[in-house]
CSV table of C-alpha atoms and ligand atoms in Angstrom, one decimal:
chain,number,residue,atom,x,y,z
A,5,UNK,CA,198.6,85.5,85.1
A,6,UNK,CA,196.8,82.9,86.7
A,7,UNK,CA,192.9,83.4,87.4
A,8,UNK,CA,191.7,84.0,90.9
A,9,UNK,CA,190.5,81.2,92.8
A,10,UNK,CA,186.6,81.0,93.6
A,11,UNK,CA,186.7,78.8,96.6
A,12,UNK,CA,185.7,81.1,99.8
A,13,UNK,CA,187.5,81.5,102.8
A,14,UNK,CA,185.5,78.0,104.3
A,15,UNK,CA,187.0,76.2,101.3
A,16,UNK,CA,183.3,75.8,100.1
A,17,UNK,CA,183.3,76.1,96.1
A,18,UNK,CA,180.6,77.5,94.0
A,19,UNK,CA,180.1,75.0,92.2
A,20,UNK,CA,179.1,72.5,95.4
A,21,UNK,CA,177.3,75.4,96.4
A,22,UNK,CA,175.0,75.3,93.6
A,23,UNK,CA,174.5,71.7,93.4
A,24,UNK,CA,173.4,71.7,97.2
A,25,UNK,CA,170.9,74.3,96.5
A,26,UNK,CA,169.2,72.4,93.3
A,27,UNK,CA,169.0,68.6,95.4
A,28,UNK,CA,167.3,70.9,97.9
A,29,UNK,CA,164.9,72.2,95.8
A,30,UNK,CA,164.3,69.3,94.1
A,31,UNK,CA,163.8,67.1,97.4
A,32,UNK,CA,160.5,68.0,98.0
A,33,UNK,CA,159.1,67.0,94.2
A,34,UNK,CA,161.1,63.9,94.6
A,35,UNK,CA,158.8,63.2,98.0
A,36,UNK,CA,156.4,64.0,96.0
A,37,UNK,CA,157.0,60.8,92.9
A,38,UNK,CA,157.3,58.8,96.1
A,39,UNK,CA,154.0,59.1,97.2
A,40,UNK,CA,152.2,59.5,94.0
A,41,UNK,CA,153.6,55.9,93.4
A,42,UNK,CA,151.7,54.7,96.7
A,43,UNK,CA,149.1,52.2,96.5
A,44,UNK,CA,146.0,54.9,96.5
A,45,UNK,CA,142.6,53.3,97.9
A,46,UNK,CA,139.7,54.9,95.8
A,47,UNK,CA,136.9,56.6,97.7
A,48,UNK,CA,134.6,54.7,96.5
A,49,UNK,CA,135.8,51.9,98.3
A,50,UNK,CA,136.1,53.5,102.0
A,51,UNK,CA,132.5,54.2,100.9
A,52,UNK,CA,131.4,51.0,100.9
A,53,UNK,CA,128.4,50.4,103.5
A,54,UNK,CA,129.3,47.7,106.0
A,55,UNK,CA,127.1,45.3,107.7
A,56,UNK,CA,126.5,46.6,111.2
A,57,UNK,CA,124.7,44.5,114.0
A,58,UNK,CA,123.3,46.4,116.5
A,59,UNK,CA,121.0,45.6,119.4
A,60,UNK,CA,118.9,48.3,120.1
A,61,UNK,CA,115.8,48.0,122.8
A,62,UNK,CA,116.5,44.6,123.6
A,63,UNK,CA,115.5,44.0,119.1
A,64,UNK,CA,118.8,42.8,117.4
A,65,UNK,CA,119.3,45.3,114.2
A,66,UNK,CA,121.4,44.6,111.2
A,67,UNK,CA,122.4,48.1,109.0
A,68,UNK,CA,124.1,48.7,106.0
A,69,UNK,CA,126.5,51.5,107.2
A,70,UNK,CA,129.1,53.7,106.2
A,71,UNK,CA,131.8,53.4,108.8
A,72,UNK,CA,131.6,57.2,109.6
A,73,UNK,CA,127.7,56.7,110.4
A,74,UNK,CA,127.1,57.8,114.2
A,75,UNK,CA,125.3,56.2,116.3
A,76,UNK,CA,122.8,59.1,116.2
A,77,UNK,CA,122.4,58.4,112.3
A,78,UNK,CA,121.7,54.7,112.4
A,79,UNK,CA,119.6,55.3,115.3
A,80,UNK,CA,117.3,58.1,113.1
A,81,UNK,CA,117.6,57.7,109.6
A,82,UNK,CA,118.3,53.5,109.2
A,83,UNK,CA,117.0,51.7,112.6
A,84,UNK,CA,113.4,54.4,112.1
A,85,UNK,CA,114.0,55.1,115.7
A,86,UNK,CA,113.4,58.8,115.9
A,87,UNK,CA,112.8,59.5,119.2
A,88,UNK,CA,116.1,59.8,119.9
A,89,UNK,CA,116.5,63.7,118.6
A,90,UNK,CA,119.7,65.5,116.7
A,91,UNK,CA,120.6,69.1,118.1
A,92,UNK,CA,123.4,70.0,117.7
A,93,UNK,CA,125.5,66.9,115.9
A,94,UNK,CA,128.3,68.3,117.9
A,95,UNK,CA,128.5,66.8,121.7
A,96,UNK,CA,127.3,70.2,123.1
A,97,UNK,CA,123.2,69.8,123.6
A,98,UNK,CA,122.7,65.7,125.2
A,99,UNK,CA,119.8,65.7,122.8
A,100,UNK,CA,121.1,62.7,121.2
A,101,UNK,CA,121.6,60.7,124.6
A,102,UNK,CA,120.9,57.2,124.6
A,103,UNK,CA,122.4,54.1,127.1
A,104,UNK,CA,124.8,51.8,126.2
A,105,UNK,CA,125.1,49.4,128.1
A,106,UNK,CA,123.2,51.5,130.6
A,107,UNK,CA,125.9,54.1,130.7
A,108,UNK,CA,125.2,57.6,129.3
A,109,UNK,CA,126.4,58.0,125.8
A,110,UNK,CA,125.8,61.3,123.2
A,111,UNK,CA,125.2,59.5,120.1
A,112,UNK,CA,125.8,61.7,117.8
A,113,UNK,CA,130.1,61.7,118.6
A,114,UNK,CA,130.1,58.2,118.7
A,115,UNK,CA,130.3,55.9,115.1
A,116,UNK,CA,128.1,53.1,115.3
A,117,UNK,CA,130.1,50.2,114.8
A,118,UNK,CA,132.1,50.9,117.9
A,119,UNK,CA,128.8,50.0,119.5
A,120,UNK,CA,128.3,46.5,118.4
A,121,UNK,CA,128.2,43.5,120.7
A,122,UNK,CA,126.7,46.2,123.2
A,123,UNK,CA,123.1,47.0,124.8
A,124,UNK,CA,121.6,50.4,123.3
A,125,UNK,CA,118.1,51.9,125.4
A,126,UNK,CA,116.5,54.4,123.5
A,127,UNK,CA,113.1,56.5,124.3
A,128,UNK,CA,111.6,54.0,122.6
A,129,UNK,CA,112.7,50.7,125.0
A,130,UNK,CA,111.7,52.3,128.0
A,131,UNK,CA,108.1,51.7,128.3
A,132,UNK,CA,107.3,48.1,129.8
A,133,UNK,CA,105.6,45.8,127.2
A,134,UNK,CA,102.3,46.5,128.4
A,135,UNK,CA,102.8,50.1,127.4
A,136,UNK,CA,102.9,51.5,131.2
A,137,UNK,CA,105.6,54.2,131.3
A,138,UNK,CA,109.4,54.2,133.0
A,139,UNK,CA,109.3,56.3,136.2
A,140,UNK,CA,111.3,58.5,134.9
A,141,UNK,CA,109.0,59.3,131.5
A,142,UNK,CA,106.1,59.6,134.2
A,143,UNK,CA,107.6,61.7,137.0
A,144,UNK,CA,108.3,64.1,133.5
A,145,UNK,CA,104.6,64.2,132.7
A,146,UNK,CA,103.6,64.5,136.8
A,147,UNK,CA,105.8,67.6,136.7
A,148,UNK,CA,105.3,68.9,133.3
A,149,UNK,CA,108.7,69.2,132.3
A,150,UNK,CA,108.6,69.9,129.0
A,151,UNK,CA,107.3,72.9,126.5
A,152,UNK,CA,108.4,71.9,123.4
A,153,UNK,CA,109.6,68.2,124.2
A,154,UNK,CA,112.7,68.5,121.4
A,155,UNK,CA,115.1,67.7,124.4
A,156,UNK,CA,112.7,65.4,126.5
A,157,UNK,CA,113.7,61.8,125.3
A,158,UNK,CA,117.5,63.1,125.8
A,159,UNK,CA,116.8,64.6,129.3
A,160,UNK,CA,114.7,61.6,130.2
A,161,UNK,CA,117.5,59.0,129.3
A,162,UNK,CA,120.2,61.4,131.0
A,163,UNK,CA,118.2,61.0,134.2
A,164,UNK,CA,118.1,57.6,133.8
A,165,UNK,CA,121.5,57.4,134.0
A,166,UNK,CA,122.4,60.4,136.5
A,167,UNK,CA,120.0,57.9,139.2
A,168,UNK,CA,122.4,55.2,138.1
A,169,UNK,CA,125.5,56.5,139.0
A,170,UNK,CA,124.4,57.9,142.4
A,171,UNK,CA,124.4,61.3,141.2
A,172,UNK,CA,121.1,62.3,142.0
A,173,UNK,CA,121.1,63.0,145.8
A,174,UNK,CA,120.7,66.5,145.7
A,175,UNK,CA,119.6,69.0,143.5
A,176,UNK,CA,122.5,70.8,143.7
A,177,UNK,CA,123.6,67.3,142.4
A,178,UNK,CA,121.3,67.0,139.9
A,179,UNK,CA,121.8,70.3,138.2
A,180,UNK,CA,125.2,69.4,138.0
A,181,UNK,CA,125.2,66.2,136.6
A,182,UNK,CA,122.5,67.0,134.3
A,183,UNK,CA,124.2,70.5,133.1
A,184,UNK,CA,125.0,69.0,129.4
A,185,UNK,CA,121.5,68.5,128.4
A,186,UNK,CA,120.0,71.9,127.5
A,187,UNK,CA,116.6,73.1,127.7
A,188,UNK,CA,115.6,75.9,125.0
A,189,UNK,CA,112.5,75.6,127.4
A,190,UNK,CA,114.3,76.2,130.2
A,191,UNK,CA,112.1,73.3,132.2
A,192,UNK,CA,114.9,72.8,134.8
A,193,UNK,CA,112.9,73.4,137.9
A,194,UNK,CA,110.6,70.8,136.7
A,195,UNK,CA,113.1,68.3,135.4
A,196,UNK,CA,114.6,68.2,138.5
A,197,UNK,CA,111.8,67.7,140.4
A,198,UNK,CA,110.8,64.8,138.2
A,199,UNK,CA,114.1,63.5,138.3
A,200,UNK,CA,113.6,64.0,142.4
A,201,UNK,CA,110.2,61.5,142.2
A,202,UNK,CA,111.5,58.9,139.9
A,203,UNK,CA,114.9,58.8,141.8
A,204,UNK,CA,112.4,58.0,144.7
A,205,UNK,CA,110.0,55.8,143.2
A,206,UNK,CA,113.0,53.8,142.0
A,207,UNK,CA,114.9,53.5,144.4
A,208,UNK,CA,112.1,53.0,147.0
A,209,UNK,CA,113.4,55.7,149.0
B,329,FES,S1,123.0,66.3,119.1
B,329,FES,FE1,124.4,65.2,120.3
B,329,FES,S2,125.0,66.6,121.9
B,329,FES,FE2,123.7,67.8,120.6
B,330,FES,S1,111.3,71.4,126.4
B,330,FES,FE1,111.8,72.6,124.7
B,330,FES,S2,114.0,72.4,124.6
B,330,FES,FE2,113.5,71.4,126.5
């Protein structure tokens, strides 16, 4: 008596079942080989600090950086410019403002070499040579609008640039524009009316 067949009804055999099942269960530690055998780039050498020019208050700066250095870091821990103060280190505070190229920037999401070739203000550039103070850092002393001062320089250069961009007309304006730098303090009747005088004083209105 012959034995019974063990194809199914589809015609699909065991035996090919079997052999499917182990190539697909091998697939994934094949992948794996592949990618072992890939050229692999040791840390070390991502690591390896750059030569970063920066110009920074008008003073051209070159830093050894790690590509992933922000803007904030070279700023505080390798240009000495600590004015420029780290809140949060997450985009959320404007503590870190600066201007680049006279636009608004929070320096602590941007990596410093994207900033080469460009214009970087600081707290510390905005004083004229002769030491008398930007409107904007007097209006803030004229209005006392500061307790603590940790989110001053920050607020001050975020002023700056709200009166650049025309969106200092109002205070409803102001409060708006200025809503991402915080105030522990809570100085915002007094930062916008220093942001009121220097928008005045500088624009000779
Ligand atoms: S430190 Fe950059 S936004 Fe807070
Ligand atoms: S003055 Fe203290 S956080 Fe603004």
């Amino acid at each position: 008596m012959s034995q019974p067949s063990v194809a199914s009804n589809n015609g699909f055999s065991r035996r090919r079942f079997m052999a499917g099942t182990v190539s697909a269960a091998a697939a994934p530690l094949l992948a794996s080989t592949a990618q072992a055998e890939a050229p692999v780039i040791p840390q070390t050498k991502l690591r390896q600090p750059v030569v970063t020019s920066l110009r920074i208050n008008e003073q051209p700066y070159e830093l050894s950086l790690d590509t992933r250095t922000s803007l904030l870091d070279a700023l505080r821990d390798h240009a000495g410019l600590t004015g420029t103060k780290k809140g949060c280190d997450h985009g959320q505070c404007g503590a870190c403002t600066v201007l680049v190229d006279g636009k608004r920037v929070l320096s602590c999401l941007s990596f410093a070499v994207m900033n080469e070739g460009k214009d970087i203000t600081t707290v510390e550039g905005l004083a004229s040579s002769d030491g008398k103070l930007h409107p904007m850092q007097q209006a803030f002393i004229d209005h006392d609008a500061f307790q603590c001062g940790y989110c001053t320089p920050g607020q001050i250069l975020s002023a700056i640039g709200c009166v650049n961009e025309g969106h200092a007309e109002s205070e409803n304006d102001i409060r708006e524009y200025m809503s991402g730098n915080i105030c522990r303090c809570a100085a915002y009747p007094n930062i916008v009316a220093a942001i009121l005088q220097a928008r005045d004083e500088t624009k000779g209105a």
